[in-house]
Amino acid sequence: MDKFLYGGDYNPEQWLDQPEILKQDLELMKKAKINTVTLGTFSWASIEPREGEYHFEWLDKIFDDIYQMGGHVILATPSGGRPQWMSQKYSEVNQVDEYGRRHTHGFRQNHCYSSPIYRQETQKINTILAKRYGKHPALLMWHVSNEFGGQCFCDLCQENWRKWLQNKYQTLDNLNKAWYLRVWSGMYSDWSQVLPPNPLGETKVHGMDLDWKRFVTAMTIDFYESEAKPLREITPDIPITTNFMAEGLDKGDYYPITGLDYSQFAKHVDVVSWDSYPAWHNDYETLAETAMKSAYTHDCFYSLKHKPFLIMESTPSCINSQQYNKSKRPGMNILSSLQQIAHGSDSTLYFQIRQAQGNSEKFHGGVIGHDGSSENRVYQEVAQYGSKLENIAEIKGAIKKPKVGIYYDWESNWAFNRGGAFGRPTRLGIQTLQKHYSIFWGQDIACEIINGEDDFTKYDLIIAPIMYMYRDATVTKLEKFVKAGGTLVGSYFTGMADEYDRVILNGLPTKLRELFGINTKEIDTLYPKQHNHVEFGDKSYVTKDYNQIIDTTTAKVLGKYQDDFYQDTPAVVKNEFGQGTTYYLATRLGRDFLKEFYRPIIDKLQLANDFVLDSKYEVSCQVRIKNGVRYYFLMNFSEDQQVIHTRCESTNVEDGSTVGTEIHLEKYGCLVLKLNE
Amino acid sequence: MDKFLYGGDYNPEQWLDQPEILKQDLELMKKAKINTVTLGTFSWASIEPREGEYHFEWLDKIFDDIYQMGGHVILATPSGGRPQWMSQKYSEVNQVDEYGRRHTHGFRQNHCYSSPIYRQETQKINTILAKRYGKHPALLMWHVSNEFGGQCFCDLCQENWRKWLQNKYQTLDNLNKAWYLRVWSGMYSDWSQVLPPNPLGETKVHGMDLDWKRFVTAMTIDFYESEAKPLREITPDIPITTNFMAEGLDKGDYYPITGLDYSQFAKHVDVVSWDSYPAWHNDYETLAETAMKSAYTHDCFYSLKHKPFLIMESTPSCINSQQYNKSKRPGMNILSSLQQIAHGSDSTLYFQIRQAQGNSEKFHGGVIGHDGSSENRVYQEVAQYGSKLENIAEIKGAIKKPKVGIYYDWESNWAFNRGGAFGRPTRLGIQTLQKHYSIFWGQDIACEIINGEDDFTKYDLIIAPIMYMYRDATVTKLEKFVKAGGTLVGSYFTGMADEYDRVILNGLPTKLRELFGINTKEIDTLYPKQHNHVEFGDKSYVTKDYNQIIDTTTAKVLGKYQDDFYQDTPAVVKNEFGQGTTYYLATRLGRDFLKEFYRPIIDKLQLANDFVLDSKYEVSCQVRIKNGVRYYFLMNFSEDQQVIHTRCESTNVEDGSTVGTEIHLEKYGCLVLKLNE
Amino acid sequence: MDKFLYGGDYNPEQWLDQPEILKQDLELMKKAKINTVTLGTFSWASIEPREGEYHFEWLDKIFDDIYQMGGHVILATPSGGRPQWMSQKYSEVNQVDEYGRRHTHGFRQNHCYSSPIYRQETQKINTILAKRYGKHPALLMWHVSNEFGGQCFCDLCQENWRKWLQNKYQTLDNLNKAWYLRVWSGMYSDWSQVLPPNPLGETKVHGMDLDWKRFVTAMTIDFYESEAKPLREITPDIPITTNFMAEGLDKGDYYPITGLDYSQFAKHVDVVSWDSYPAWHNDYETLAETAMKSAYTHDCFYSLKHKPFLIMESTPSCINSQQYNKSKRPGMNILSSLQQIAHGSDSTLYFQIRQAQGNSEKFHGGVIGHDGSSENRVYQEVAQYGSKLENIAEIKGAIKKPKVGIYYDWESNWAFNRGGAFGRPTRLGIQTLQKHYSIFWGQDIACEIINGEDDFTKYDLIIAPIMYMYRDATVTKLEKFVKAGGTLVGSYFTGMADEYDRVILNGLPTKLRELFGINTKEIDTLYPKQHNHVEFGDKSYVTKDYNQIIDTTTAKVLGKYQDDFYQDTPAVVKNEFGQGTTYYLATRLGRDFLKEFYRPIIDKLQLANDFVLDSKYEVSCQVRIKNGVRYYFLMNFSEDQQVIHTRCESTNVEDGSTVGTEIHLEKYGCLVLKLNE
């Protein structure tokens, strides 16, 4: 399709006895320029209400209707919600929790990933769906299951767990060593003794916890692949995805979920897609701050394949799962949806086209509300945005070329949160990445969130704070990167543990010592009310949470601690290494420091935005590039009008008009401009 | 009995080996003018310590002793605490919790309401008790079990649950639709798949949760009726009650418990009785505020039958179940006990006559303390109040004639708390009713708390905020009420869901649109730190939590929003409908607003208290009416002397003296006055 | 050994495949003057990796190595962490939790104390160890298991519970009365009905909860004795201990754990030893306050046998189990370790000699860090302290002779926390003892923490606040103590319950009335924001939490309440009794009051420190006495230099130099001085 995908999840099966509603839906979708709907999520019981009894007539009809409307279908496999009869007849399909309790039917996404019966049933229904709809001209993409997550502790999963470990470690002796089981007399003498970590058994083995998370990711992908198999076979040309997620809203945070290693999962999907639900208009941060976290998360998902992704779900108004579920103010749906596009999405898809009448999501925003009215404020903004999207359709597929990479290692973050003691409430690994990210986002400098498998040579600057888990291959790549002229920023909590979360002996590994030109000595953990200060440039900055004590070998000291027994020792250092430069931040500092710290680096590396002359935190400018044209998205994430100056005149993509160098953006205003390269 | 019932729970079985204590108790009871004791609560093991082995001698004796003292007995059936041998021998009598765990013996009120054995055992013991004591001249009333509550998830209860649903819905298709099970593929294909809501199974179906609460109420009543059956048969002239409860103290709230629908349960008792435990003298609100919540709760229980009720339990000093259990200050036991009478109680009964020596209630206040002394401050106040009660005995049976009804729908409140998303911590349905109530209580205007089955024609004003669940029959009655000249106040969150907690489509139901002269558009949920303002009269008032956006058809705008994108849209409107008037409050406003809002309504409807000229929040005046005489209870809920002016002179009921029109009430002071109508 | 024990837990089995590390460890230990290591804790699987297959070669070697180094071994029995094969093969050895769930292998200290198989297995391994190492010249002491704690609810434990009760109560009737089971119909009719208190059964019987705690202590000791039996038989000359613990850090508290009655357990160990982990350098209190709580806890453990004890574990740097795990600042390890010695320890032992590489304790401080470097700051301070300890070796075995006893009854504290209602969050029994203790510690006056079995005649002053449980034997001893001229301080919440936690009838027991010259009337519980005031001397002091209302018989009133309905009634009284004096504090008052209150008592009893003239809260002076020499430990628990004046010149124990009467102590500074008596 040559347009941005626009539409969302649609569940006509909820309205089969009200055909006038189905008719109204089609009309309203058309009017809003909706071109894509996701069908089939959680439709299993509507398709197969009793074992072997199939009902496709309703799905056939909506497929045809969408096609006649000129639309496309993303077809979801229904495994996210199996039918009651299956849970009842084949109890093995139900998850067993960490206490060993087999759950009965309820909620969703709660099946066992090991169950042969469930794998067989999902392959069967997927085969039927692929055969029936695989050649339907409306079919655009497969959406396997829904929001994968969860874990199961049943006997089958335990058996798979042991097999996975046997395959990884070969011998029990290797396992006993890797998990450091001499502590507390925990060595296994037989494979059958190995159980999953669980509150009625073992909860204190860091390597086990880490491997369990790896195993859960592996099992989830394995199940996904089992579902995808018949689809790939029957419809080899139809791309396959599954919708990823973000988390953290309950703590005021926002980033990709940490329960699954998406850097692995992403290899198995043809297109990355995810469900975007930031907490706009909250009362604990500015709108720009919400926008920054949202931007970070978009960039994470873009970076998984370094390609445009899809927003598979978002809300046109309020979400319903939080403590407070506020409606988007007028303009915010357009602004926030355009932010998706600006960061690399090729779609805006909503959950849900029509608000359900009952249960958990009945008060979640919908394109078509309970009033079914085209006068509805939410609907009208959706329709307005539909037109806007059509006007900028030429941008679809455009890419990004960031020169800044922020290093995020999913496994290291797991280990850091589990095995690092120091201050439990203050580890804040991802939040620290976001703090660095915010300095660049605030200056309209694009970043990617990269991992050890990525090509580092594309970047001028790599920021890798809290690289807790030491990976020799990654560090070797970083050495090459810096030697060749790259700039690297590292921090405290780096190079501390191996891939089994065992502490690395004899201090900072040699390669890191040389790279940063330092030796590390000890980490001082601060209580929340305790602080130190660092003198840097001509100012003093407050440190918090962690002060690492280091000394320098080849590095030059840029900032020193001002207090405590390590007063006057190095806190911020710089090291010339090959053609490049590294920086090491031994302590946790605030954004005021980071802004000053990065200023000369940005200047030297010429990272500044090439279009906006006066970047402000409240106004974001993102760039996508296609066929030699640079597309600039200007977005005002504030409650006031903002004035922005640009390097040159540009063209408004929506209407082709020329835009001058002084741009006035209204509250929540956004503009899409272009320049030839 | 022509006196107020005075006394309380008495457990002589705890002191059988100390006959001098039993003797002392009788003397002290007599001296305190106690005329009623509740016996038998939790006495089962004392009566039947081993299966089939009965011991009545101690109960016979106390029955006779009380009678000889001139007192009466409320006899409790012992089912609240079954004997150990029964729990051990017949495990089915023990509750199964939501995790499927069969509990063993412990605590109290923890039996299965379905168990045929438990029903049979309770009927058996009740039959024996009724035959033995049914004709005893001291027997005044039956008190079935104690503080009914709880729920059971055993197989028998699950079977009853399915039967109850089959009876209600007839077909699975009806059930699937009512519970909106197309969401997440939850449709049942066989009745055997239907389980109770539980954390190891289904927790996300709003209609199921709502029906489960209805079922729990139905099962509780059914069990109560099974217990009552032999009593009714053997002693048809002895009234039957069971003690209801209030809750919320742990949150600083106070209102009837919400776990059971007392509006249904009340139909099955001959007299409403309840256990009153407000948190007097706390540190989070004024004494008057505690009194207001207590008054509200009294009025709820009065309204269940629109008749005098009984206080079955209260404390003469401290309660023992809270985080902080403060003693009542001198005067407070009399003041708070008289408040019960003022609001319609025909009794003051205490838990407990004598403080237990052990376990959970050993430090709960008792008429007779551990010191067994008549010099005890608590005992002396109890005795003083005993005399007071005798002096005002003529009031017993007097009724109330409120002109203001506050609408409270137990089922709607369940659905609102479960299925409403918006702001989870800020739904506060009952607290909102109390906020309205407080305006009237503060001006000494009597209210009832009514539901859809009540006769609306008795009232001049009906206040029905947050009528979340739409009931056509109720709305039709409200239409008639207003058409005939009544005044109605409604609010945001009205008419949103049907009786299955499914959202009502196409906006506010037509009858409500016409009644209030508005259309509703959307609800804006506010985070706690967010506010809007409403201009009303010549002042501006702060809104919080919820702002509904509406427009008017026939209604007149009284107040508009002052901020945000719905600035200048209606927030408070008034509509003439038939002979009557309705008001709609689209937003949550504080008491400062409500006081101004209700002022002209109170004036127009002439609702003001007919006796007190200068009502104060700290001084409450309540009225009871009997045989053409109006009895006024004046109560000072403050720490200072208060001066009150009355319309005319009156007579002090206690001593027949004439009381002038300027009345000085000491701190915690109270007076009972009367006027002929 | 004629030196202080210095060293700690060492686990060479973690490094068997790295012999160079084992060699390095020995060298570093020697260099740091380490003379004692604890081996074998959690070594079971290293010794017996498969049932019946033993590996002692590594243990033999380290035993010999330590001996050759001139060191000693404390040998731990390995029962704290059994091997996987045992948990798998004999499931009865695994604990069953309060929900009846049999746990699998995991964590540590989680075995059933009843299991015959576990007792047999532990006796078997202990026998082997005793035979193999019992005559090894390095063997100094047995360390049975590790940090006993926990409880089990399996059938075997339930059977033991019933046997224990049968033995205690003989008849069910006695049990029913003791537990006051007439309440809620809880009487047993057969012993088989008696289960442990548990959340799926009985949780509301105070006497049961109290007896369960007694039973858990008894079972733990019984298991310990079963382990000790073969050790005593085979190595009758080797002393036996087990390491006790403190708790409360998660609440900002610190005192011996309350789960086990150490006053009973202590009778079974040859030497008291414990694991000391105060939260130095936190952000919620001053350093001196942390030191005071640490001092209190040391004194508790000293008082168990009124003899020097051992510190079995402590950290040279940070702990790893708290929310924030801060490193000890330079000097603090020496200061805090010396505090142990000052209060009566004959050892400083660390957990751990070498930091583990993995799992829960990998970031806990170690003498030898992950860097294995002698340049490590922590190691260097350990070595410095090693020299210091050698220099003061003459003090080993010195005792203390406090004249102040603070009465702490473990069982009373259990009952008070469980059965006392009043204010749940404000009972704070131990914290109240510490408040009194702090007045004396702040003035360098030594205290013991004593119980009813101790000899009271050794003391001039006994402080016994909140003596909730009435023990006639103890009160009789107190009577004698006061009659003979002793001074006693008591408080509210005294003499309220008997040993079954049943309330004592008829007010304060006669002996207490006479002792204090008062009658008690009622206790007024205050909410946190509520206060009263007491006039005492010429000042007014704020009361909180509890005001007891009393009147005096023979007592003289020293302070009266100033507010509320009990204004002008006695709050602080003094009574002459025989040759002695008692004081009763009817209300909870702050340290400002206590300091003034104790001033004349300290003066009269001449309790003041005999060395330091100007005691400060920040500087502690503790005394140990041996062979007619008084050893003074001066310790600066502040961040500033402190000046202290002494009565006379003294001798520095470390170097024999003469120290003048004005002593300047640096931040964290400490000095050990001596004087001949």
CSV table of N, CA and C in Angstrom, one decimal, chain B residues 13-15 17 42 44-46 49 81-82 84-85 88 101 103-108 281-283 320 322-327 329-330 357-363 370-371 377, chain C residues 99 177 179-180 182-189 192-193 195 200-202 204-206 419 422-425 468 501-503 505-506 522-530 564-565:
chain,number,residue,atom,x,y,z
B,13,GLU,N,-21.4,-17.7,79.6
B,13,GLU,CA,-20.7,-19.0,79.4
B,13,GLU,C,-19.2,-18.8,79.6
B,14,GLN,N,-18.7,-17.6,79.5
B,14,GLN,CA,-17.3,-17.3,79.7
B,14,GLN,C,-16.9,-17.3,81.2
B,15,TRP,N,-17.9,-17.3,82.0
B,15,TRP,CA,-17.6,-17.1,83.5
B,15,TRP,C,-18.3,-18.2,84.3
B,17,ASP,N,-17.3,-20.8,85.6
B,17,ASP,CA,-16.6,-21.3,86.8
B,17,ASP,C,-16.3,-20.2,87.8
B,42,PHE,N,-22.5,-17.1,69.4
B,42,PHE,CA,-21.2,-17.9,69.6
B,42,PHE,C,-21.3,-18.9,70.7
B,44,TRP,N,-22.5,-22.0,70.6
B,44,TRP,CA,-22.8,-23.4,70.2
B,44,TRP,C,-22.0,-24.4,71.0
B,45,ALA,N,-20.7,-24.2,71.1
B,45,ALA,CA,-19.8,-25.2,71.8
B,45,ALA,C,-20.1,-25.3,73.2
B,46,SER,N,-20.7,-24.2,73.8
B,46,SER,CA,-21.1,-24.3,75.2
B,46,SER,C,-22.4,-25.1,75.3
B,49,PRO,N,-21.2,-29.3,73.2
B,49,PRO,CA,-19.7,-29.4,73.2
B,49,PRO,C,-19.3,-30.6,72.4
B,81,GLY,N,-20.6,-19.1,65.0
B,81,GLY,CA,-19.4,-19.8,65.4
B,81,GLY,C,-19.7,-21.3,65.7
B,82,ARG,N,-19.5,-22.1,64.7
B,82,ARG,CA,-19.8,-23.5,64.9
B,82,ARG,C,-18.8,-24.2,65.8
B,84,GLN,N,-15.9,-26.9,67.1
B,84,GLN,CA,-14.8,-27.6,66.4
B,84,GLN,C,-15.1,-29.0,65.9
B,85,TRP,N,-15.9,-29.7,66.7
B,85,TRP,CA,-16.2,-31.1,66.2
B,85,TRP,C,-16.9,-31.1,64.9
B,88,GLN,N,-14.5,-30.4,62.1
B,88,GLN,CA,-13.6,-31.5,61.9
B,88,GLN,C,-14.3,-32.7,61.2
B,101,ARG,N,-9.1,-23.0,48.3
B,101,ARG,CA,-8.5,-23.7,49.5
B,101,ARG,C,-9.6,-23.8,50.6
B,103,HIS,N,-10.8,-24.0,54.0
B,103,HIS,CA,-10.2,-23.6,55.3
B,103,HIS,C,-10.6,-24.6,56.4
B,104,THR,N,-9.8,-24.6,57.5
B,104,THR,CA,-10.2,-25.4,58.6
B,104,THR,C,-10.9,-24.4,59.6
B,105,HIS,N,-11.1,-24.9,60.8
B,105,HIS,CA,-11.8,-24.2,61.8
B,105,HIS,C,-11.0,-22.9,62.2
B,106,GLY,N,-11.6,-21.8,62.4
B,106,GLY,CA,-10.9,-20.6,62.9
B,106,GLY,C,-11.8,-19.4,62.7
B,107,PHE,N,-11.4,-18.3,63.5
B,107,PHE,CA,-12.1,-17.1,63.4
B,107,PHE,C,-13.6,-17.3,63.6
B,108,ARG,N,-14.5,-16.8,62.8
B,108,ARG,CA,-15.9,-16.9,63.0
B,108,ARG,C,-16.6,-16.6,61.6
B,281,HIS,N,-13.6,10.9,68.1
B,281,HIS,CA,-12.3,11.5,68.6
B,281,HIS,C,-11.1,11.1,67.8
B,282,ASN,N,-11.3,10.9,66.5
B,282,ASN,CA,-10.1,10.6,65.7
B,282,ASN,C,-9.3,11.9,65.4
B,283,ASP,N,-8.2,11.7,64.7
B,283,ASP,CA,-7.3,12.9,64.4
B,283,ASP,C,-7.4,13.3,63.0
B,320,ASN,N,-12.0,-2.1,69.4
B,320,ASN,CA,-10.6,-2.7,69.4
B,320,ASN,C,-10.1,-3.1,68.1
B,322,GLN,N,-9.5,-1.2,65.3
B,322,GLN,CA,-8.9,-0.2,64.5
B,322,GLN,C,-7.4,-0.1,64.8
B,323,GLN,N,-6.7,0.7,63.9
B,323,GLN,CA,-5.3,1.0,64.2
B,323,GLN,C,-5.1,1.7,65.6
B,324,TYR,N,-6.0,2.7,65.8
B,324,TYR,CA,-6.0,3.4,67.1
B,324,TYR,C,-7.4,3.3,67.7
B,325,ASN,N,-7.4,2.8,68.9
B,325,ASN,CA,-8.7,2.6,69.6
B,325,ASN,C,-8.8,3.5,70.8
B,326,LYS,N,-9.4,4.6,70.6
B,326,LYS,CA,-9.4,5.6,71.6
B,326,LYS,C,-10.7,5.5,72.4
B,327,SER,N,-10.6,5.8,73.7
B,327,SER,CA,-11.7,5.7,74.6
B,327,SER,C,-12.6,6.9,74.3
B,329,ARG,N,-14.6,10.0,75.4
B,329,ARG,CA,-14.4,11.0,76.4
B,329,ARG,C,-15.6,11.0,77.3
B,330,PRO,N,-15.6,11.6,78.5
B,330,PRO,CA,-16.8,11.7,79.3
B,330,PRO,C,-17.9,12.4,78.6
B,357,GLN,N,-12.2,-11.9,78.8
B,357,GLN,CA,-10.9,-11.9,79.4
B,357,GLN,C,-9.8,-12.2,78.4
B,358,GLY,N,-10.2,-12.8,77.3
B,358,GLY,CA,-9.2,-13.2,76.3
B,358,GLY,C,-9.6,-12.9,74.9
B,359,ASN,N,-8.6,-13.0,74.0
B,359,ASN,CA,-8.8,-12.9,72.6
B,359,ASN,C,-9.2,-11.6,72.0
B,360,SER,N,-9.7,-11.7,70.8
B,360,SER,CA,-9.8,-10.4,69.9
B,360,SER,C,-10.5,-9.3,70.6
B,361,GLU,N,-11.5,-9.5,71.5
B,361,GLU,CA,-12.2,-8.4,72.0
B,361,GLU,C,-12.0,-8.1,73.4
B,362,LYS,N,-10.9,-8.6,73.9
B,362,LYS,CA,-10.6,-8.4,75.4
B,362,LYS,C,-10.4,-7.0,75.8
B,363,PHE,N,-9.9,-6.1,74.8
B,363,PHE,CA,-9.8,-4.7,75.2
B,363,PHE,C,-10.8,-3.8,74.5
B,370,HIS,N,-12.9,-5.1,83.2
B,370,HIS,CA,-12.2,-6.1,83.8
B,370,HIS,C,-12.0,-5.9,85.3
B,371,ASP,N,-12.3,-4.6,85.7
B,371,ASP,CA,-12.2,-4.4,87.2
B,371,ASP,C,-13.4,-4.7,87.9
B,377,ARG,N,-15.5,4.5,85.3
B,377,ARG,CA,-16.1,5.7,84.6
B,377,ARG,C,-17.0,5.2,83.6
C,99,TYR,N,0.5,-22.0,54.7
C,99,TYR,CA,-0.6,-22.4,53.9
C,99,TYR,C,-0.6,-23.9,53.5
C,177,LYS,N,-9.5,-23.4,78.6
C,177,LYS,CA,-9.5,-22.3,79.5
C,177,LYS,C,-8.3,-21.3,79.3
C,179,TRP,N,-6.6,-20.8,76.7
C,179,TRP,CA,-6.7,-20.1,75.4
C,179,TRP,C,-8.0,-19.3,75.4
C,180,TYR,N,-8.8,-19.4,76.4
C,180,TYR,CA,-10.1,-18.6,76.5
C,180,TYR,C,-11.0,-18.9,75.3
C,182,ARG,N,-13.9,-20.1,75.0
C,182,ARG,CA,-15.4,-19.9,75.0
C,182,ARG,C,-15.8,-18.8,74.0
C,183,VAL,N,-14.8,-17.9,73.8
C,183,VAL,CA,-15.0,-16.8,72.8
C,183,VAL,C,-15.2,-17.4,71.4
C,184,TRP,N,-16.2,-17.1,70.8
C,184,TRP,CA,-16.5,-17.5,69.4
C,184,TRP,C,-16.6,-19.1,69.3
C,185,SER,N,-16.9,-19.7,70.4
C,185,SER,CA,-17.2,-21.1,70.3
C,185,SER,C,-16.1,-22.0,69.9
C,186,GLY,N,-14.9,-21.7,70.4
C,186,GLY,CA,-13.7,-22.3,69.8
C,186,GLY,C,-13.2,-23.5,70.6
C,187,MET,N,-13.9,-24.0,71.6
C,187,MET,CA,-13.4,-25.1,72.5
C,187,MET,C,-13.2,-26.4,71.7
C,188,TYR,N,-12.1,-27.0,72.0
C,188,TYR,CA,-11.8,-28.3,71.4
C,188,TYR,C,-12.5,-29.4,72.2
C,189,SER,N,-13.0,-30.4,71.5
C,189,SER,CA,-13.5,-31.6,72.2
C,189,SER,C,-12.6,-32.8,71.9
C,192,SER,N,-7.1,-33.9,68.5
C,192,SER,CA,-6.8,-33.9,67.1
C,192,SER,C,-7.3,-32.7,66.4
C,193,GLN,N,-8.2,-31.9,67.1
C,193,GLN,CA,-8.7,-30.7,66.4
C,193,GLN,C,-7.7,-29.6,66.5
C,195,LEU,N,-4.8,-27.5,65.7
C,195,LEU,CA,-3.9,-27.2,64.6
C,195,LEU,C,-3.0,-26.0,65.0
C,200,LEU,N,-5.3,-20.2,57.0
C,200,LEU,CA,-6.4,-20.9,56.5
C,200,LEU,C,-7.2,-21.6,57.6
C,201,GLY,N,-6.8,-21.2,58.8
C,201,GLY,CA,-7.5,-21.8,60.0
C,201,GLY,C,-7.6,-20.7,61.0
C,202,GLU,N,-7.1,-21.0,62.2
C,202,GLU,CA,-7.2,-20.1,63.3
C,202,GLU,C,-6.1,-19.0,63.4
C,204,LYS,N,-6.9,-16.0,65.5
C,204,LYS,CA,-7.4,-15.0,66.4
C,204,LYS,C,-7.4,-15.4,67.8
C,205,VAL,N,-6.6,-16.5,68.2
C,205,VAL,CA,-6.5,-16.9,69.5
C,205,VAL,C,-5.2,-16.5,70.1
C,206,HIS,N,-5.2,-15.5,71.0
C,206,HIS,CA,-3.9,-15.0,71.5
C,206,HIS,C,-3.1,-16.0,72.2
C,419,GLY,N,-1.6,-9.4,71.5
C,419,GLY,CA,-2.9,-9.3,72.1
C,419,GLY,C,-3.3,-7.9,72.6
C,422,PHE,N,-5.4,-1.3,71.7
C,422,PHE,CA,-5.0,0.1,71.8
C,422,PHE,C,-4.5,0.6,70.5
C,423,GLY,N,-3.3,1.1,70.4
C,423,GLY,CA,-2.8,1.5,69.1
C,423,GLY,C,-1.9,0.5,68.5
C,424,ARG,N,-2.3,-0.1,67.4
C,424,ARG,CA,-1.4,-1.1,66.8
C,424,ARG,C,-0.1,-0.6,66.3
C,425,PRO,N,0.0,0.6,65.6
C,425,PRO,CA,1.3,1.0,65.2
C,425,PRO,C,2.2,1.6,66.3
C,468,TYR,N,4.0,-5.9,80.4
C,468,TYR,CA,2.6,-6.2,80.1
C,468,TYR,C,2.1,-7.5,80.7
C,501,ASP,N,-1.9,-14.7,78.1
C,501,ASP,CA,-2.4,-13.4,77.5
C,501,ASP,C,-3.9,-13.2,77.8
C,502,ARG,N,-4.4,-13.6,78.9
C,502,ARG,CA,-5.7,-13.3,79.4
C,502,ARG,C,-5.6,-12.1,80.3
C,503,VAL,N,-6.6,-11.2,80.2
C,503,VAL,CA,-6.5,-10.0,81.0
C,503,VAL,C,-6.7,-10.3,82.5
C,505,LEU,N,-8.0,-9.8,86.0
C,505,LEU,CA,-9.2,-9.1,86.5
C,505,LEU,C,-8.9,-8.3,87.8
C,506,ASN,N,-9.9,-7.3,88.0
C,506,ASN,CA,-9.8,-6.5,89.2
C,506,ASN,C,-8.7,-5.5,89.3
C,522,GLU,N,-7.8,3.6,83.6
C,522,GLU,CA,-8.0,3.3,82.2
C,522,GLU,C,-6.8,3.8,81.4
C,523,ILE,N,-6.7,3.3,80.2
C,523,ILE,CA,-5.6,3.8,79.3
C,523,ILE,C,-6.3,4.5,78.1
C,524,ASP,N,-5.8,5.8,77.9
C,524,ASP,CA,-6.4,6.5,76.8
C,524,ASP,C,-5.4,6.4,75.7
C,525,THR,N,-5.8,5.9,74.5
C,525,THR,CA,-5.0,5.7,73.4
C,525,THR,C,-5.1,7.0,72.5
C,526,LEU,N,-3.9,7.5,72.1
C,526,LEU,CA,-3.9,8.8,71.3
C,526,LEU,C,-3.7,8.4,69.9
C,527,TYR,N,-4.4,9.1,69.0
C,527,TYR,CA,-4.0,9.1,67.6
C,527,TYR,C,-2.7,9.8,67.4
C,528,PRO,N,-2.0,9.6,66.3
C,528,PRO,CA,-0.6,10.2,66.2
C,528,PRO,C,-0.6,11.7,66.3
C,529,LYS,N,-1.7,12.4,65.9
C,529,LYS,CA,-1.6,13.8,66.0
C,529,LYS,C,-2.1,14.4,67.3
C,530,GLN,N,-2.5,13.5,68.2
C,530,GLN,CA,-3.0,13.9,69.5
C,530,GLN,C,-1.9,13.9,70.6
C,564,ASP,N,-7.1,17.7,78.9
C,564,ASP,CA,-8.2,16.7,78.7
C,564,ASP,C,-8.9,16.4,80.0
C,565,PHE,N,-9.8,15.4,80.0
C,565,PHE,CA,-10.6,15.2,81.1
C,565,PHE,C,-9.9,14.6,82.3
